[in-house]
Structure formats: C-alpha cells, structure tokens
C-alpha cells in the first residue's frame, strides 16, 4: 500500500452515454498516477487539491486533503 503527498488533476470522460471519472495524482517528483474512481470521489475532489493518497497497486483507496 502506498501513501504519498501530491496534488490532483481531475477529469471525466463520456462515451456513448457512459461517464467514466478519472483522477490523476501528481507527486512532488513530477511522476503521475491515474485512477478511475466513482462519481462520489470525483465530486469530492477539486483540481489542485493537496493531500495524502492511499492506494494499493493500481487501486485507489482514499485521499485525505491537507491544508497548504
């Protein structure tokens, strides 16, 4: 399981009436990791949020926003 400080980039894609939600997390090193998430998680985050990401492999587990 990984936990890293980072900021977020969010986007949604629609294809044939199906909406897929993606969040890209960019680490301080400049590396990025993208996860597909549910609408609830997507709606909770704002582009530029800074916090702690918890994930396992390619599976998003949680994101805890921190103050800047």
N, CA, C and O atoms as a GROMACS GRO file, in nm:
protein
  272
    1UNK      N    1   0.085  -0.117   0.000
    1UNK     CA    2   0.000   0.000   0.000
    1UNK      C    3   0.089   0.122   0.000
    1UNK      O    4   0.190   0.125   0.071
    2UNK      N    5   0.055   0.223  -0.078
    2UNK     CA    6   0.135   0.344  -0.087
    2UNK      C    7   0.062   0.463  -0.030
    2UNK      O    8  -0.061   0.472  -0.037
    3UNK      N    9   0.137   0.555   0.027
    3UNK     CA   10   0.084   0.682   0.073
    3UNK      C   11   0.182   0.789   0.031
    3UNK      O   12   0.301   0.779   0.063
    4UNK      N   13   0.136   0.890  -0.039
    4UNK     CA   14   0.225   0.993  -0.089
    4UNK      C   15   0.158   1.129  -0.086
    4UNK      O   16   0.037   1.139  -0.102
    5UNK      N   17   0.238   1.232  -0.066
    5UNK     CA   18   0.189   1.370  -0.073
    5UNK      C   19   0.187   1.411  -0.220
    5UNK      O   20   0.280   1.381  -0.294
    6UNK      N   21   0.081   1.481  -0.262
    6UNK     CA   22   0.068   1.516  -0.402
    6UNK      C   23  -0.043   1.614  -0.424
    6UNK      O   24  -0.108   1.660  -0.330
    7UNK      N   25  -0.065   1.648  -0.551
    7UNK     CA   26  -0.184   1.726  -0.584
    7UNK      C   27  -0.259   1.658  -0.697
    7UNK      O   28  -0.206   1.568  -0.762
    8UNK      N   29  -0.382   1.700  -0.719
    8UNK     CA   30  -0.470   1.628  -0.809
    8UNK      C   31  -0.503   1.703  -0.937
    8UNK      O   32  -0.500   1.826  -0.943
    9UNK      N   33  -0.532   1.624  -1.037
    9UNK     CA   34  -0.587   1.673  -1.164
    9UNK      C   35  -0.708   1.584  -1.188
    9UNK      O   36  -0.696   1.461  -1.183
   10UNK      N   37  -0.824   1.641  -1.214
   10UNK     CA   38  -0.943   1.558  -1.230
   10UNK      C   39  -1.003   1.576  -1.370
   10UNK      O   40  -0.989   1.681  -1.431
   11UNK      N   41  -1.068   1.471  -1.417
   11UNK     CA   42  -1.134   1.480  -1.548
   11UNK      C   43  -1.240   1.372  -1.557
   11UNK      O   44  -1.234   1.270  -1.489
   12UNK      N   45  -1.336   1.395  -1.641
   12UNK     CA   46  -1.442   1.297  -1.668
   12UNK      C   47  -1.452   1.278  -1.818
   12UNK      O   48  -1.436   1.373  -1.895
   13UNK      N   49  -1.478   1.157  -1.858
   13UNK     CA   50  -1.494   1.125  -2.000
   13UNK      C   51  -1.631   1.062  -2.019
   13UNK      O   52  -1.675   0.981  -1.938
   14UNK      N   53  -1.696   1.100  -2.126
   14UNK     CA   54  -1.825   1.038  -2.160
   14UNK      C   55  -1.812   0.971  -2.295
   14UNK      O   56  -1.762   1.030  -2.391
   15UNK      N   57  -1.858   0.848  -2.301
   15UNK     CA   58  -1.852   0.772  -2.425
   15UNK      C   59  -1.982   0.694  -2.437
   15UNK      O   60  -2.010   0.607  -2.355
   16UNK      N   61  -2.061   0.724  -2.538
   16UNK     CA   62  -2.188   0.656  -2.564
   16UNK      C   63  -2.277   0.655  -2.440
   16UNK      O   64  -2.339   0.554  -2.408
   17UNK      N   65  -2.285   0.769  -2.372
   17UNK     CA   66  -2.373   0.782  -2.257
   17UNK      C   67  -2.318   0.729  -2.126
   17UNK      O   68  -2.383   0.742  -2.023
   18UNK      N   69  -2.200   0.671  -2.129
   18UNK     CA   70  -2.137   0.620  -2.007
   18UNK      C   71  -2.031   0.719  -1.964
   18UNK      O   72  -1.943   0.755  -2.042
   19UNK      N   73  -2.038   0.763  -1.839
   19UNK     CA   74  -1.941   0.860  -1.787
   19UNK      C   75  -1.840   0.786  -1.701
   19UNK      O   76  -1.877   0.713  -1.609
   20UNK      N   77  -1.713   0.805  -1.731
   20UNK     CA   78  -1.603   0.748  -1.652
   20UNK      C   79  -1.528   0.863  -1.586
   20UNK      O   80  -1.498   0.964  -1.650
   21UNK      N   81  -1.500   0.848  -1.459
   21UNK     CA   82  -1.433   0.953  -1.382
   21UNK      C   83  -1.291   0.911  -1.352
   21UNK      O   84  -1.266   0.800  -1.304
   22UNK      N   85  -1.197   1.000  -1.381
   22UNK     CA   86  -1.056   0.973  -1.358
   22UNK      C   87  -0.995   1.084  -1.274
   22UNK      O   88  -1.030   1.201  -1.288
   23UNK      N   89  -0.905   1.045  -1.187
   23UNK     CA   90  -0.828   1.142  -1.110
   23UNK      C   91  -0.681   1.110  -1.133
   23UNK      O   92  -0.638   0.996  -1.116
   24UNK      N   93  -0.606   1.210  -1.172
   24UNK     CA   94  -0.462   1.195  -1.188
   24UNK      C   95  -0.395   1.265  -1.072
   24UNK      O   96  -0.421   1.382  -1.044
   25UNK      N   97  -0.309   1.193  -1.005
   25UNK     CA   98  -0.234   1.248  -0.892
   25UNK      C   99  -0.091   1.273  -0.939
   25UNK      O  100  -0.028   1.185  -0.996
   26UNK      N  101  -0.042   1.392  -0.914
   26UNK     CA  102   0.096   1.425  -0.950
   26UNK      C  103   0.177   1.440  -0.822
   26UNK      O  104   0.142   1.516  -0.732
   27UNK      N  105   0.286   1.364  -0.816
   27UNK     CA  106   0.372   1.362  -0.699
   27UNK      C  107   0.476   1.474  -0.708
   27UNK      O  108   0.497   1.531  -0.815
   28UNK      N  109   0.538   1.505  -0.597
   28UNK     CA  110   0.640   1.611  -0.594
   28UNK      C  111   0.753   1.584  -0.692
   28UNK      O  112   0.818   1.678  -0.738
   29UNK      N  113   0.777   1.459  -0.726
   29UNK     CA  114   0.883   1.421  -0.820
   29UNK      C  115   0.844   1.450  -0.965
   29UNK      O  116   0.929   1.445  -1.055
   30UNK      N  117   0.715   1.481  -0.988
   30UNK     CA  118   0.666   1.504  -1.123
   30UNK      C  119   0.601   1.380  -1.182
   30UNK      O  120   0.535   1.388  -1.286
   31UNK      N  121   0.619   1.265  -1.117
   31UNK     CA  122   0.553   1.142  -1.162
   31UNK      C  123   0.403   1.155  -1.143
   31UNK      O  124   0.357   1.225  -1.053
   32UNK      N  125   0.326   1.087  -1.228
   32UNK     CA  126   0.181   1.091  -1.219
   32UNK      C  127   0.125   0.950  -1.213
   32UNK      O  128   0.184   0.856  -1.267
   33UNK      N  129   0.010   0.936  -1.148
   33UNK     CA  130  -0.061   0.810  -1.145
   33UNK      C  131  -0.210   0.841  -1.158
   33UNK      O  132  -0.263   0.928  -1.088
   34UNK      N  133  -0.276   0.769  -1.247
   34UNK     CA  134  -0.417   0.793  -1.273
   34UNK      C  135  -0.501   0.676  -1.222
   34UNK      O  136  -0.462   0.560  -1.233
   35UNK      N  137  -0.618   0.710  -1.165
   35UNK     CA  138  -0.710   0.610  -1.114
   35UNK      C  139  -0.850   0.640  -1.168
   35UNK      O  140  -0.888   0.756  -1.180
   36UNK      N  141  -0.924   0.535  -1.199
   36UNK     CA  142  -1.065   0.551  -1.229
   36UNK      C  143  -1.138   0.542  -1.095
   36UNK      O  144  -1.113   0.451  -1.016
   37UNK      N  145  -1.230   0.637  -1.070
   37UNK     CA  146  -1.299   0.643  -0.941
   37UNK      C  147  -1.449   0.660  -0.965
   37UNK      O  148  -1.493   0.686  -1.077
   38UNK      N  149  -1.526   0.645  -0.859
   38UNK     CA  150  -1.669   0.664  -0.866
   38UNK      C  151  -1.706   0.812  -0.865
   38UNK      O  152  -1.623   0.898  -0.836
   39UNK      N  153  -1.831   0.840  -0.897
   39UNK     CA  154  -1.879   0.978  -0.903
   39UNK      C  155  -1.867   1.048  -0.768
   39UNK      O  156  -1.841   1.169  -0.764
   40UNK      N  157  -1.886   0.976  -0.658
   40UNK     CA  158  -1.877   1.038  -0.526
   40UNK      C  159  -1.737   1.089  -0.497
   40UNK      O  160  -1.721   1.201  -0.447
   41UNK      N  161  -1.637   1.009  -0.528
   41UNK     CA  162  -1.498   1.052  -0.507
   41UNK      C  163  -1.463   1.166  -0.601
   41UNK      O  164  -1.399   1.264  -0.561
   42UNK      N  165  -1.504   1.154  -0.726
   42UNK     CA  166  -1.478   1.257  -0.825
   42UNK      C  167  -1.538   1.391  -0.780
   42UNK      O  168  -1.473   1.495  -0.793
   43UNK      N  169  -1.660   1.388  -0.728
   43UNK     CA  170  -1.728   1.509  -0.685
   43UNK      C  171  -1.666   1.572  -0.561
   43UNK      O  172  -1.684   1.691  -0.537
   44UNK      N  173  -1.596   1.493  -0.483
   44UNK     CA  174  -1.535   1.540  -0.358
   44UNK      C  175  -1.407   1.621  -0.383
   44UNK      O  176  -1.374   1.711  -0.306
   45UNK      N  177  -1.337   1.588  -0.490
   45UNK     CA  178  -1.207   1.650  -0.516
   45UNK      C  179  -1.217   1.771  -0.607
   45UNK      O  180  -1.306   1.781  -0.691
   46UNK      N  181  -1.123   1.861  -0.589
   46UNK     CA  182  -1.113   1.981  -0.671
   46UNK      C  183  -0.972   1.983  -0.730
   46UNK      O  184  -0.875   1.955  -0.660
   47UNK      N  185  -0.962   2.016  -0.857
   47UNK     CA  186  -0.831   2.023  -0.920
   47UNK      C  187  -0.739   2.114  -0.839
   47UNK      O  188  -0.777   2.225  -0.803
   48UNK      N  189  -0.619   2.065  -0.811
   48UNK     CA  190  -0.522   2.140  -0.733
   48UNK      C  191  -0.520   2.102  -0.586
   48UNK      O  192  -0.435   2.150  -0.511
   49UNK      N  193  -0.614   2.016  -0.542
   49UNK     CA  194  -0.612   1.970  -0.403
   49UNK      C  195  -0.476   1.911  -0.369
   49UNK      O  196  -0.413   1.846  -0.452
   50UNK      N  197  -0.434   1.933  -0.247
   50UNK     CA  198  -0.308   1.877  -0.198
   50UNK      C  199  -0.343   1.786  -0.081
   50UNK      O  200  -0.427   1.821   0.001
   51UNK      N  201  -0.278   1.670  -0.073
   51UNK     CA  202  -0.308   1.581   0.037
   51UNK      C  203  -0.233   1.451   0.028
   51UNK      O  204  -0.129   1.441  -0.038
   52UNK      N  205  -0.287   1.351   0.097
   52UNK     CA  206  -0.223   1.220   0.104
   52UNK      C  207  -0.309   1.117   0.034
   52UNK      O  208  -0.425   1.096   0.070
   53UNK      N  209  -0.253   1.054  -0.067
   53UNK     CA  210  -0.318   0.949  -0.144
   53UNK      C  211  -0.282   0.814  -0.083
   53UNK      O  212  -0.166   0.789  -0.050
   54UNK      N  213  -0.381   0.728  -0.068
   54UNK     CA  214  -0.356   0.590  -0.028
   54UNK      C  215  -0.407   0.502  -0.140
   54UNK      O  216  -0.522   0.514  -0.183
   55UNK      N  217  -0.321   0.411  -0.186
   55UNK     CA  218  -0.356   0.323  -0.296
   55UNK      C  219  -0.287   0.190  -0.280
   55UNK      O  220  -0.189   0.178  -0.206
   56UNK      N  221  -0.338   0.090  -0.349
   56UNK     CA  222  -0.277  -0.043  -0.348
   56UNK      C  223  -0.264  -0.087  -0.493
   56UNK      O  224  -0.363  -0.116  -0.559
   57UNK      N  225  -0.140  -0.091  -0.541
   57UNK     CA  226  -0.119  -0.121  -0.682
   57UNK      C  227  -0.183  -0.013  -0.766
   57UNK      O  228  -0.147   0.104  -0.756
   58UNK      N  229  -0.277  -0.051  -0.850
   58UNK     CA  230  -0.348   0.045  -0.935
   58UNK      C  231  -0.486   0.079  -0.879
   58UNK      O  232  -0.566   0.143  -0.947
   59UNK      N  233  -0.514   0.036  -0.755
   59UNK     CA  234  -0.645   0.058  -0.694
   59UNK      C  235  -0.642   0.178  -0.600
   59UNK      O  236  -0.563   0.182  -0.506
   60UNK      N  237  -0.728   0.276  -0.626
   60UNK     CA  238  -0.744   0.393  -0.542
   60UNK      C  239  -0.814   0.350  -0.412
   60UNK      O  240  -0.916   0.281  -0.418
   61UNK      N  241  -0.760   0.389  -0.296
   61UNK     CA  242  -0.825   0.358  -0.169
   61UNK      C  243  -0.883   0.484  -0.103
   61UNK      O  244  -0.999   0.484  -0.061
   62UNK      N  245  -0.803   0.590  -0.093
   62UNK     CA  246  -0.854   0.712  -0.030
   62UNK      C  247  -0.764   0.831  -0.061
   62UNK      O  248  -0.651   0.815  -0.106
   63UNK      N  249  -0.818   0.949  -0.035
   63UNK     CA  250  -0.740   1.071  -0.047
   63UNK      C  251  -0.779   1.160   0.070
   63UNK      O  252  -0.897   1.189   0.091
   64UNK      N  253  -0.680   1.205   0.146
   64UNK     CA  254  -0.703   1.293   0.259
   64UNK      C  255  -0.645   1.429   0.226
   64UNK      O  256  -0.524   1.445   0.213
   65UNK      N  257  -0.733   1.527   0.211
   65UNK     CA  258  -0.691   1.664   0.179
   65UNK      C  259  -0.616   1.723   0.297
   65UNK      O  260  -0.655   1.703   0.412
   66UNK      N  261  -0.508   1.797   0.268
   66UNK     CA  262  -0.432   1.868   0.372
   66UNK      C  263  -0.431   2.016   0.338
   66UNK      O  264  -0.450   2.054   0.223
   67UNK      N  265  -0.410   2.099   0.437
   67UNK     CA  266  -0.403   2.242   0.410
   67UNK      C  267  -0.265   2.278   0.359
   67UNK      O  268  -0.167   2.210   0.390
   68UNK      N  269  -0.258   2.383   0.280
   68UNK     CA  270  -0.133   2.426   0.219
   68UNK      C  271  -0.062   2.522   0.311
   68UNK      O  272   0.046   2.570   0.279
   0.00000   0.00000   0.00000
